[in-house]
């Protein structure tokens, strides 16, 4: 059982090929603490801070090297070495040397097919799981690729070149075939890239609660008023309007200095909120780069229909316009960020009666 346990844990945690596992030598495990060698029976240190080193023999892509492995693997190998009967030296077919092979019994070496033909089927039967999955049969190479992906996607991931050295690859291109990026890491990378913050801006919007509660909004009565600085837009799908950065004054537009606009601001039971608006590349340039980028955007939109139908050229819109007022908002955690579909967040307003 000690032999079976040692072979199994070596397959799971060493990240080595089956033939390399079969060619490991006696004494391939070494222990180190604070850079100094320590004996393998130093249990007080091994329980905490010791590093377990595995000496890997010459393999198909390189020379012999040493790598750190899980202490559990080292303890299992030492448990087998402690009861391993004396065996005659055997020929290492890779190097031509006669060496003491670690996994040998009754003057016979453990075959490199032992993991595929005996260990994996036995483990699958014991666990009650199939010996194949969506990726195919579970083979000796599966553990090597799995632990490589786990090390690359860990909380403190192992860099590609260090993982290449740990696996014993000759080139990083080979290592890349073993590295599978998990969805969690992909989500974190996407979030850290800051794409959301760069492409979404926030503006103010008034919500007429009376129109909502009375049912007038369901019959087509305006109930959202997007603050354009110089006026209000009542287009329900404002975040989809191509002219939102520089309003073309279509039928959905109400000037603030008009009697209708003044009546709106004097109306009670209004709720001031914030709406997030996703911006295109050209619109983001208009926000970040100033009037020149805005003028370029206006030229591109001159013949684009407004929500009401006519184009800005048909309205006779001047060459320049007042851009959409953008509010600086400090974004919180990802879970509390505004929805890019145009969902609103409540924003207190103490200077107008009736607003929340």
XYZ file of C-alpha atoms in Angstrom:
356
model
C 0.000 0.000 0.000
C 2.896 2.385 0.673
C 4.109 1.815 -2.886
C 0.661 2.404 -4.361
C 0.164 5.521 -2.239
C 3.574 6.939 -3.206
C 2.990 6.335 -6.931
C -0.494 7.866 -6.749
C 0.583 11.040 -4.949
C 3.579 11.405 -7.253
C 1.212 11.253 -10.228
C -1.140 13.820 -8.664
C 1.333 16.380 -7.280
C 4.689 16.083 -9.064
C 3.526 17.337 -12.465
C 5.706 14.729 -14.177
C 5.161 12.398 -17.115
C 4.462 8.722 -16.459
C 7.852 7.529 -17.734
C 9.641 10.128 -15.586
C 7.751 8.911 -12.510
C 8.766 5.310 -13.286
C 12.421 6.451 -13.556
C 12.672 8.332 -10.247
C 15.618 7.241 -8.107
C 15.925 6.371 -4.462
C 16.744 9.537 -2.504
C 14.991 11.845 -4.986
C 13.292 13.697 -2.099
C 15.191 16.344 -0.136
C 14.020 18.729 2.572
C 15.078 22.309 3.131
C 14.304 24.921 5.763
C 15.457 28.559 5.526
C 17.811 27.538 2.724
C 19.546 24.824 4.759
C 19.056 21.034 4.354
C 17.203 19.240 7.151
C 16.583 15.542 7.833
C 13.370 14.011 6.593
C 12.283 12.994 10.094
C 12.262 16.599 11.396
C 8.522 16.526 12.037
C 8.377 19.775 14.021
C 9.695 21.718 11.032
C 8.028 19.634 8.324
C 4.646 20.391 9.814
C 5.064 24.092 9.066
C 7.761 25.681 6.970
C 9.885 23.010 5.288
C 10.249 22.950 1.501
C 10.142 19.582 -0.230
C 12.409 19.234 -3.275
C 12.085 16.532 -5.920
C 15.066 15.556 -8.099
C 13.753 14.822 -11.591
C 15.962 12.658 -13.829
C 16.894 13.479 -17.395
C 13.714 13.575 -19.463
C 12.641 13.886 -23.081
C 12.997 17.669 -23.332
C 15.873 18.454 -20.975
C 18.445 17.459 -18.410
C 17.913 16.546 -14.770
C 16.595 19.327 -12.536
C 15.123 19.942 -9.083
C 11.680 21.339 -8.342
C 9.619 22.105 -5.219
C 6.615 19.869 -4.599
C 3.908 19.455 -1.976
C 5.302 18.093 1.344
C 2.538 15.472 1.294
C 4.261 13.913 -1.718
C 7.620 13.898 0.028
C 6.224 12.232 3.117
C 4.565 9.499 1.032
C 7.794 8.781 -0.871
C 9.809 8.642 2.362
C 7.241 6.265 3.878
C 7.778 3.929 0.909
C 11.567 4.274 1.020
C 11.541 3.298 4.706
C 10.080 -0.159 3.948
C 11.342 -0.632 0.381
C 13.212 -3.962 0.147
C 16.705 -3.933 -1.296
C 16.563 -4.199 -5.064
C 19.289 -4.748 -7.637
C 20.331 -1.783 -9.691
C 18.402 -1.491 -12.915
C 19.138 0.033 -16.275
C 17.812 3.515 -16.934
C 16.974 3.230 -20.634
C 17.128 7.007 -21.052
C 20.649 7.543 -19.721
C 22.139 4.039 -19.933
C 23.046 4.107 -16.214
C 22.431 1.377 -13.653
C 20.578 3.091 -10.812
C 18.381 2.349 -7.803
C 14.892 2.964 -9.150
C 12.483 4.231 -6.492
C 9.408 2.371 -7.666
C 10.619 -1.213 -7.916
C 9.530 -4.417 -6.198
C 10.745 -8.041 -6.381
C 13.501 -7.050 -8.777
C 10.978 -5.587 -11.206
C 10.462 -1.940 -12.015
C 7.027 -0.322 -12.051
C 6.066 0.031 -15.693
C 5.353 3.468 -17.138
C 1.871 2.111 -18.044
C 1.160 1.279 -14.391
C -0.622 4.612 -13.779
C -2.881 4.333 -16.838
C -3.550 0.624 -16.539
C -3.850 0.142 -12.766
C -3.819 3.312 -10.617
C -6.407 5.388 -12.490
C -8.955 2.556 -13.050
C -8.659 1.541 -9.376
C -9.143 5.108 -8.155
C -12.152 5.617 -10.426
C -13.790 2.397 -9.208
C -13.104 3.316 -5.584
C -14.544 6.832 -6.012
C -17.479 5.671 -8.116
C -16.671 7.984 -11.027
C -16.287 7.164 -14.734
C -12.814 6.736 -16.186
C -13.670 9.209 -18.968
C -15.206 12.685 -19.130
C -15.897 15.375 -21.730
C -12.167 15.710 -22.377
C -11.767 11.975 -23.043
C -10.177 9.183 -21.038
C -8.466 10.131 -17.792
C -4.803 9.358 -18.450
C -1.515 9.821 -16.661
C -1.005 13.136 -18.435
C -4.249 14.591 -17.047
C -2.752 15.351 -13.613
C 0.216 17.154 -15.203
C -1.995 19.482 -17.234
C -4.404 19.999 -14.312
C -1.764 21.043 -11.791
C -0.198 23.345 -14.411
C -3.561 25.115 -14.850
C -4.047 25.310 -11.080
C -0.633 26.889 -10.528
C -1.251 29.407 -13.314
C -4.707 30.333 -11.978
C -3.824 30.372 -8.278
C -4.472 33.373 -6.033
C -0.782 34.227 -6.406
C -0.259 32.715 -9.871
C 3.028 31.240 -11.031
C 4.359 33.251 -14.009
C 4.602 31.507 -17.360
C 8.413 31.227 -17.432
C 8.609 29.887 -13.887
C 5.861 27.388 -14.713
C 7.877 26.386 -17.770
C 10.871 25.608 -15.525
C 8.687 23.716 -13.033
C 7.234 21.508 -15.794
C 10.629 21.009 -17.412
C 9.620 22.358 -20.809
C 12.149 23.493 -23.359
C 10.098 26.472 -24.570
C 7.251 28.625 -23.192
C 5.172 27.805 -26.276
C 4.836 24.242 -25.006
C 3.812 25.480 -21.556
C 1.046 27.590 -23.061
C -0.698 24.417 -24.254
C -0.983 23.289 -20.620
C -2.271 26.586 -19.284
C -6.067 26.831 -19.179
C -7.382 30.150 -17.881
C -10.317 29.604 -15.527
C -13.498 31.740 -15.794
C -12.766 33.284 -12.377
C -9.370 34.516 -13.501
C -10.841 35.769 -16.762
C -13.500 37.736 -14.850
C -10.854 39.270 -12.579
C -8.666 40.210 -15.547
C -11.640 41.809 -17.288
C -12.561 43.745 -14.154
C -8.957 44.879 -13.558
C -8.740 46.091 -17.149
C -11.167 48.884 -16.247
C -13.177 48.565 -19.445
C -16.423 49.362 -17.630
C -15.073 52.594 -16.099
C -13.622 53.787 -19.413
C -16.742 53.205 -21.480
C -19.569 54.288 -19.164
C -20.424 57.807 -18.003
C -23.150 59.073 -15.657
C -25.709 61.871 -16.106
C -28.631 63.148 -14.029
C -32.240 62.183 -14.729
C -35.506 63.287 -13.122
C -38.191 60.666 -12.559
C -41.814 61.848 -12.332
C -43.181 59.560 -9.618
C -46.711 60.851 -10.113
C -46.692 59.747 -13.762
C -45.441 56.309 -12.714
C -47.880 55.701 -9.847
C -50.898 57.076 -11.717
C -50.305 54.837 -14.736
C -49.822 57.776 -17.095
C -46.366 56.505 -17.994
C -47.885 53.261 -19.294
C -50.055 55.254 -21.698
C -47.122 57.149 -23.184
C -46.806 60.127 -20.807
C -43.153 61.172 -20.306
C -41.823 60.121 -16.917
C -38.008 60.284 -17.353
C -36.297 63.612 -18.033
C -32.586 63.327 -18.867
C -30.662 66.473 -17.915
C -28.802 67.767 -20.989
C -27.626 70.904 -19.224
C -29.508 73.205 -21.600
C -32.706 71.155 -21.667
C -34.451 67.863 -20.958
C -34.766 64.739 -23.098
C -37.839 62.529 -22.607
C -36.737 59.722 -24.936
C -37.212 56.494 -22.933
C -34.290 54.755 -24.622
C -31.953 57.707 -24.199
C -28.878 55.492 -23.698
C -29.412 54.138 -27.236
C -29.779 57.512 -28.950
C -26.785 58.259 -31.224
C -27.238 62.026 -30.591
C -27.098 61.853 -26.794
C -23.674 63.555 -26.612
C -24.944 66.605 -28.553
C -28.740 66.807 -28.716
C -30.243 67.596 -32.120
C -33.353 69.202 -30.468
C -35.886 66.718 -31.848
C -39.480 66.369 -30.605
C -38.314 64.690 -27.404
C -36.329 67.811 -26.404
C -37.599 70.439 -23.948
C -35.483 73.611 -23.363
C -34.915 74.490 -19.713
C -35.736 78.162 -20.323
C -39.117 77.301 -21.855
C -42.330 77.485 -19.844
C -42.682 73.698 -20.059
C -39.164 73.206 -18.727
C -39.736 75.642 -15.873
C -43.009 73.938 -14.944
C -41.198 70.622 -14.841
C -38.563 71.872 -12.413
C -41.244 73.370 -10.206
C -43.225 70.168 -10.137
C -43.441 68.251 -6.882
C -42.766 64.581 -6.273
C -39.790 64.437 -8.621
C -36.949 62.083 -7.851
C -33.449 62.985 -8.960
C -31.373 59.999 -9.940
C -28.236 59.065 -11.887
C -28.270 57.110 -15.151
C -25.238 55.343 -16.585
C -24.701 55.755 -20.335
C -22.354 53.483 -22.335
C -20.201 55.509 -24.746
C -18.758 54.588 -28.112
C -15.127 55.299 -28.992
C -16.032 58.563 -30.719
C -18.283 59.699 -27.847
C -15.598 58.947 -25.269
C -13.167 61.051 -27.312
C -15.715 63.893 -27.315
C -15.833 63.732 -23.508
C -12.099 63.357 -22.950
C -10.564 65.391 -25.778
C -12.817 68.456 -25.962
C -14.512 70.525 -28.657
C -12.477 69.276 -31.626
C -13.547 65.682 -31.002
C -17.128 66.859 -30.422
C -17.177 68.693 -33.744
C -15.927 65.548 -35.476
C -18.695 63.563 -33.811
C -21.285 66.116 -34.951
C -20.098 65.802 -38.537
C -20.503 62.008 -38.366
C -24.043 62.331 -36.983
C -25.235 65.021 -39.386
C -27.275 62.562 -41.454
C -28.146 60.065 -38.696
C -31.888 60.119 -37.880
C -32.956 61.267 -34.420
C -35.510 59.337 -32.312
C -38.183 61.661 -33.747
C -37.174 60.857 -37.332
C -35.465 63.903 -38.971
C -31.682 64.221 -39.107
C -29.677 67.080 -37.510
C -29.022 68.466 -41.002
C -32.769 68.685 -41.580
C -33.161 70.464 -38.239
C -30.517 72.986 -39.297
C -28.409 72.247 -36.195
C -25.435 74.653 -35.898
C -21.911 73.338 -36.431
C -21.249 73.398 -32.697
C -23.429 72.320 -29.776
C -23.344 72.101 -26.009
C -22.132 68.616 -25.078
C -23.873 66.296 -22.668
C -23.043 67.194 -19.053
C -21.096 64.367 -17.434
C -21.079 63.843 -13.656
C -17.978 62.446 -11.964
C -19.014 59.507 -9.812
C -16.633 57.392 -7.743
C -17.486 53.802 -8.574
C -17.810 51.381 -5.666
C -17.297 47.626 -5.754
C -18.305 45.746 -8.866
C -21.533 44.536 -7.279
C -22.765 48.106 -6.740
C -21.877 49.554 -10.129
C -24.746 50.981 -12.201
C -26.290 48.841 -14.869
C -25.146 49.841 -18.367
C -28.653 49.310 -19.655
C -29.621 52.710 -18.275
C -30.822 51.721 -14.798
C -30.880 54.625 -12.341
C -29.492 55.126 -8.865
C -31.180 57.324 -6.286
C -29.371 60.599 -5.688
C -30.445 62.828 -2.756
C -31.265 66.449 -3.533
C -31.911 68.718 -0.552
C -32.478 72.003 -2.408
C -35.823 71.183 -3.971
C -38.916 70.227 -2.073
C -40.479 66.936 -3.034
C -37.258 65.349 -4.334
C -35.677 62.367 -2.561
